[in-house]
């Protein structure tokens, strides 16, 4: 986890920002949060995290655009965010990336989250919630697979998008990781189930 540089953070103010770019064969529609401290200063570490999400999404999109042979085709990238239904000292931001390339039968939706502990001033990774001797990814995949017989995840599925809610941990899955298009992209795992494995 990365230590923040601010010592007096009580709360955050989230300012919605956006920009749109239109090109001959693709379009970018980006909406992102600017996180400000209670002193109305831009929070540097949050800004770096948000920029990383945006740069990663745009770079991957443009790399795939360059591979398309039909230069007259049209693609787009929409990046938007929402505030996680966070609990306690945790603030979470959930990003949704919608991408379309020529020939796709439907738009692809991908997710990424950033979670931050306001009290400790640290960003939270999934493994940070669990005891050191627990492999969080393997544990959560086992729990998810035991709950949903028709939507079993591959053992190597990467888990990283999550929101910390009052009663549960919300795992957010990308469509391409799921075995069936009818599988839910959100799975709630209640804290009571996880209690023996948590820090």
Tab-separated table of C-alpha atoms in Angstrom:
chain	number	residue	atom	x	y	z
A	1	UNK	CA	0.000	0.000	0.000
A	2	UNK	CA	1.153	3.496	-0.754
A	3	UNK	CA	1.356	6.061	2.028
A	4	UNK	CA	-0.403	9.351	1.333
A	5	UNK	CA	1.336	12.686	1.875
A	6	UNK	CA	-1.503	14.388	3.728
A	7	UNK	CA	-1.829	14.335	7.517
A	8	UNK	CA	-5.067	16.286	8.116
A	9	UNK	CA	-7.566	14.473	5.920
A	10	UNK	CA	-11.011	14.363	7.471
A	11	UNK	CA	-13.087	13.885	4.348
A	12	UNK	CA	-12.945	14.255	0.591
A	13	UNK	CA	-14.772	16.322	-1.950
A	14	UNK	CA	-15.233	14.543	-5.292
A	15	UNK	CA	-15.421	16.888	-8.293
A	16	UNK	CA	-16.690	15.425	-11.557
A	17	UNK	CA	-14.478	16.167	-14.561
A	18	UNK	CA	-14.761	15.066	-18.185
A	19	UNK	CA	-13.426	15.466	-21.683
A	20	UNK	CA	-14.376	14.227	-25.143
A	21	UNK	CA	-12.171	13.717	-28.186
A	22	UNK	CA	-13.459	12.964	-31.671
A	23	UNK	CA	-11.189	11.546	-34.348
A	24	UNK	CA	-11.808	10.179	-37.832
A	25	UNK	CA	-12.242	6.563	-36.762
A	26	UNK	CA	-12.725	6.659	-32.991
A	27	UNK	CA	-14.107	8.635	-30.092
A	28	UNK	CA	-13.022	9.046	-26.457
A	29	UNK	CA	-15.572	9.977	-23.791
A	30	UNK	CA	-13.838	10.225	-20.411
A	31	UNK	CA	-15.436	11.146	-17.094
A	32	UNK	CA	-13.224	11.010	-14.016
A	33	UNK	CA	-13.175	12.147	-10.369
A	34	UNK	CA	-10.921	14.861	-9.057
A	35	UNK	CA	-10.412	14.182	-5.358
A	36	UNK	CA	-9.983	17.234	-3.126
A	37	UNK	CA	-9.086	17.313	0.554
A	38	UNK	CA	-11.081	19.097	3.252
A	39	UNK	CA	-8.694	22.011	2.629
A	40	UNK	CA	-9.872	22.006	-1.032
A	41	UNK	CA	-6.469	20.913	-2.328
A	42	UNK	CA	-6.133	18.339	-5.080
A	43	UNK	CA	-5.077	15.089	-3.414
A	44	UNK	CA	-1.820	14.149	-5.121
A	45	UNK	CA	-1.811	10.385	-4.482
A	46	UNK	CA	-5.449	10.054	-5.543
A	47	UNK	CA	-4.699	12.054	-8.695
A	48	UNK	CA	-1.881	9.652	-9.571
A	49	UNK	CA	-4.152	6.637	-9.087
A	50	UNK	CA	-6.932	8.136	-11.225
A	51	UNK	CA	-4.480	9.155	-13.944
A	52	UNK	CA	-3.125	5.613	-13.994
A	53	UNK	CA	-6.626	4.264	-14.676
A	54	UNK	CA	-7.234	6.773	-17.472
A	55	UNK	CA	-3.831	6.394	-19.134
A	56	UNK	CA	-4.070	2.600	-19.007
A	57	UNK	CA	-7.566	2.582	-20.540
A	58	UNK	CA	-6.693	5.046	-23.317
A	59	UNK	CA	-3.327	3.440	-24.138
A	60	UNK	CA	-4.813	-0.044	-24.460
A	61	UNK	CA	-7.683	1.292	-26.566
A	62	UNK	CA	-5.360	3.150	-28.960
A	63	UNK	CA	-3.060	0.142	-29.243
A	64	UNK	CA	-6.018	-1.980	-30.339
A	65	UNK	CA	-7.193	0.750	-32.745
A	66	UNK	CA	-3.824	0.592	-34.496
A	67	UNK	CA	-4.338	-3.142	-35.156
A	68	UNK	CA	-7.610	-2.621	-37.039
A	69	UNK	CA	-7.045	-2.999	-40.768
A	70	UNK	CA	-10.197	-1.174	-41.900
A	71	UNK	CA	-9.223	2.461	-41.331
A	72	UNK	CA	-12.754	3.642	-42.209
A	73	UNK	CA	-14.323	1.689	-39.330
A	74	UNK	CA	-15.397	3.374	-36.087
A	75	UNK	CA	-14.610	2.523	-32.449
A	76	UNK	CA	-15.185	4.202	-29.133
A	77	UNK	CA	-14.071	4.202	-25.514
A	78	UNK	CA	-16.333	5.427	-22.717
A	79	UNK	CA	-14.785	5.656	-19.243
A	80	UNK	CA	-17.026	6.633	-16.340
A	81	UNK	CA	-17.005	6.228	-12.565
A	82	UNK	CA	-19.256	5.976	-9.526
A	83	UNK	CA	-18.649	6.076	-5.788
A	84	UNK	CA	-18.638	2.651	-4.151
A	85	UNK	CA	-21.173	2.088	-1.405
A	86	UNK	CA	-18.260	2.298	0.995
A	87	UNK	CA	-18.380	1.821	4.748
A	88	UNK	CA	-16.500	3.205	7.721
A	89	UNK	CA	-13.166	4.825	6.926
A	90	UNK	CA	-12.994	3.492	3.364
A	91	UNK	CA	-13.643	5.543	0.266
A	92	UNK	CA	-13.997	3.609	-2.980
A	93	UNK	CA	-14.202	4.666	-6.617
A	94	UNK	CA	-15.497	2.272	-9.234
A	95	UNK	CA	-14.566	2.808	-12.888
A	96	UNK	CA	-16.457	1.269	-15.781
A	97	UNK	CA	-14.830	1.110	-19.199
A	98	UNK	CA	-17.072	0.461	-22.210
A	99	UNK	CA	-15.252	-0.372	-25.422
A	100	UNK	CA	-16.465	-1.056	-28.934
A	101	UNK	CA	-14.391	-2.156	-31.916
A	102	UNK	CA	-15.666	-3.029	-35.425
A	103	UNK	CA	-17.122	-6.500	-35.683
A	104	UNK	CA	-18.008	-6.859	-32.009
A	105	UNK	CA	-21.488	-8.230	-31.334
A	106	UNK	CA	-21.825	-6.051	-28.253
A	107	UNK	CA	-19.968	-3.473	-26.192
A	108	UNK	CA	-17.384	-4.868	-23.753
A	109	UNK	CA	-17.615	-3.673	-20.151
A	110	UNK	CA	-14.554	-3.763	-17.888
A	111	UNK	CA	-14.213	-2.612	-14.289
A	112	UNK	CA	-11.530	-1.284	-12.003
A	113	UNK	CA	-11.748	0.049	-8.466
A	114	UNK	CA	-9.604	2.156	-6.160
A	115	UNK	CA	-10.138	1.855	-2.397
A	116	UNK	CA	-8.603	4.165	0.186
A	117	UNK	CA	-8.508	4.038	3.979
A	118	UNK	CA	-9.006	7.627	5.136
A	119	UNK	CA	-7.839	6.861	8.678
A	120	UNK	CA	-4.521	5.186	7.760
A	121	UNK	CA	-4.147	7.225	4.542
A	122	UNK	CA	-3.321	4.122	2.514
A	123	UNK	CA	-4.712	2.572	-0.648
A	124	UNK	CA	-6.216	-0.862	-0.099
A	125	UNK	CA	-5.552	-3.941	-2.196
A	126	UNK	CA	-7.749	-7.042	-1.855
A	127	UNK	CA	-5.053	-9.059	-0.098
A	128	UNK	CA	-4.675	-6.273	2.498
A	129	UNK	CA	-8.008	-7.286	4.046
A	130	UNK	CA	-6.898	-10.833	4.791
A	131	UNK	CA	-4.411	-12.539	7.091
A	132	UNK	CA	-0.936	-13.025	5.648
A	133	UNK	CA	-1.340	-16.813	5.491
A	134	UNK	CA	-4.529	-16.540	3.400
A	135	UNK	CA	-4.465	-16.389	-0.397
A	136	UNK	CA	-7.368	-13.979	-0.891
A	137	UNK	CA	-7.869	-14.730	-4.585
A	138	UNK	CA	-8.041	-18.508	-4.145
A	139	UNK	CA	-10.309	-18.213	-1.108
A	140	UNK	CA	-12.756	-15.871	-2.833
A	141	UNK	CA	-12.865	-17.933	-6.026
A	142	UNK	CA	-13.670	-21.040	-3.944
A	143	UNK	CA	-16.472	-19.187	-2.150
A	144	UNK	CA	-17.885	-17.771	-5.385
A	145	UNK	CA	-17.776	-21.176	-7.078
A	146	UNK	CA	-19.535	-22.824	-4.121
A	147	UNK	CA	-22.355	-20.277	-4.329
A	148	UNK	CA	-22.923	-20.250	-8.080
A	149	UNK	CA	-22.945	-23.686	-9.653
A	150	UNK	CA	-23.538	-22.426	-13.211
A	151	UNK	CA	-20.992	-19.621	-13.109
A	152	UNK	CA	-17.800	-21.175	-11.838
A	153	UNK	CA	-14.672	-19.077	-12.210
A	154	UNK	CA	-11.400	-20.429	-13.500
A	155	UNK	CA	-8.878	-20.936	-10.679
A	156	UNK	CA	-6.522	-18.455	-12.387
A	157	UNK	CA	-9.112	-15.670	-12.606
A	158	UNK	CA	-7.678	-12.339	-11.504
A	159	UNK	CA	-9.676	-10.579	-8.821
A	160	UNK	CA	-8.923	-6.973	-8.039
A	161	UNK	CA	-12.095	-4.926	-8.371
A	162	UNK	CA	-14.034	-4.692	-5.122
A	163	UNK	CA	-16.038	-2.379	-2.878
A	164	UNK	CA	-16.072	-2.547	0.914
A	165	UNK	CA	-19.686	-2.309	2.048
A	166	UNK	CA	-21.218	-2.381	5.522
A	167	UNK	CA	-22.381	-6.005	5.462
A	168	UNK	CA	-20.315	-7.515	2.702
A	169	UNK	CA	-17.382	-7.436	0.348
A	170	UNK	CA	-18.623	-6.750	-3.191
A	171	UNK	CA	-16.502	-8.466	-5.859
A	172	UNK	CA	-16.865	-6.968	-9.339
A	173	UNK	CA	-16.087	-9.269	-12.268
A	174	UNK	CA	-15.393	-8.425	-15.883
A	175	UNK	CA	-17.614	-10.144	-18.450
A	176	UNK	CA	-14.702	-11.889	-20.160
A	177	UNK	CA	-13.779	-13.728	-16.928
A	178	UNK	CA	-17.236	-15.303	-16.673
A	179	UNK	CA	-18.149	-18.657	-18.258
A	180	UNK	CA	-21.596	-17.494	-19.400
A	181	UNK	CA	-23.034	-14.143	-20.472
A	182	UNK	CA	-25.892	-14.607	-17.995
A	183	UNK	CA	-23.564	-14.794	-14.985
A	184	UNK	CA	-23.710	-11.861	-12.561
A	185	UNK	CA	-20.818	-9.403	-12.709
A	186	UNK	CA	-21.283	-8.578	-9.007
A	187	UNK	CA	-20.969	-11.042	-6.149
A	188	UNK	CA	-21.625	-10.212	-2.491
A	189	UNK	CA	-19.684	-12.172	0.105
A	190	UNK	CA	-20.810	-11.382	3.635
A	191	UNK	CA	-18.270	-10.436	6.285
A	192	UNK	CA	-19.573	-13.192	8.543
A	193	UNK	CA	-18.355	-15.788	6.018
A	194	UNK	CA	-14.969	-14.122	5.752
A	195	UNK	CA	-14.385	-13.341	9.420
A	196	UNK	CA	-12.042	-16.302	10.135
A	197	UNK	CA	-9.747	-15.187	7.304
A	198	UNK	CA	-9.640	-11.429	7.892
A	199	UNK	CA	-6.921	-9.461	9.678
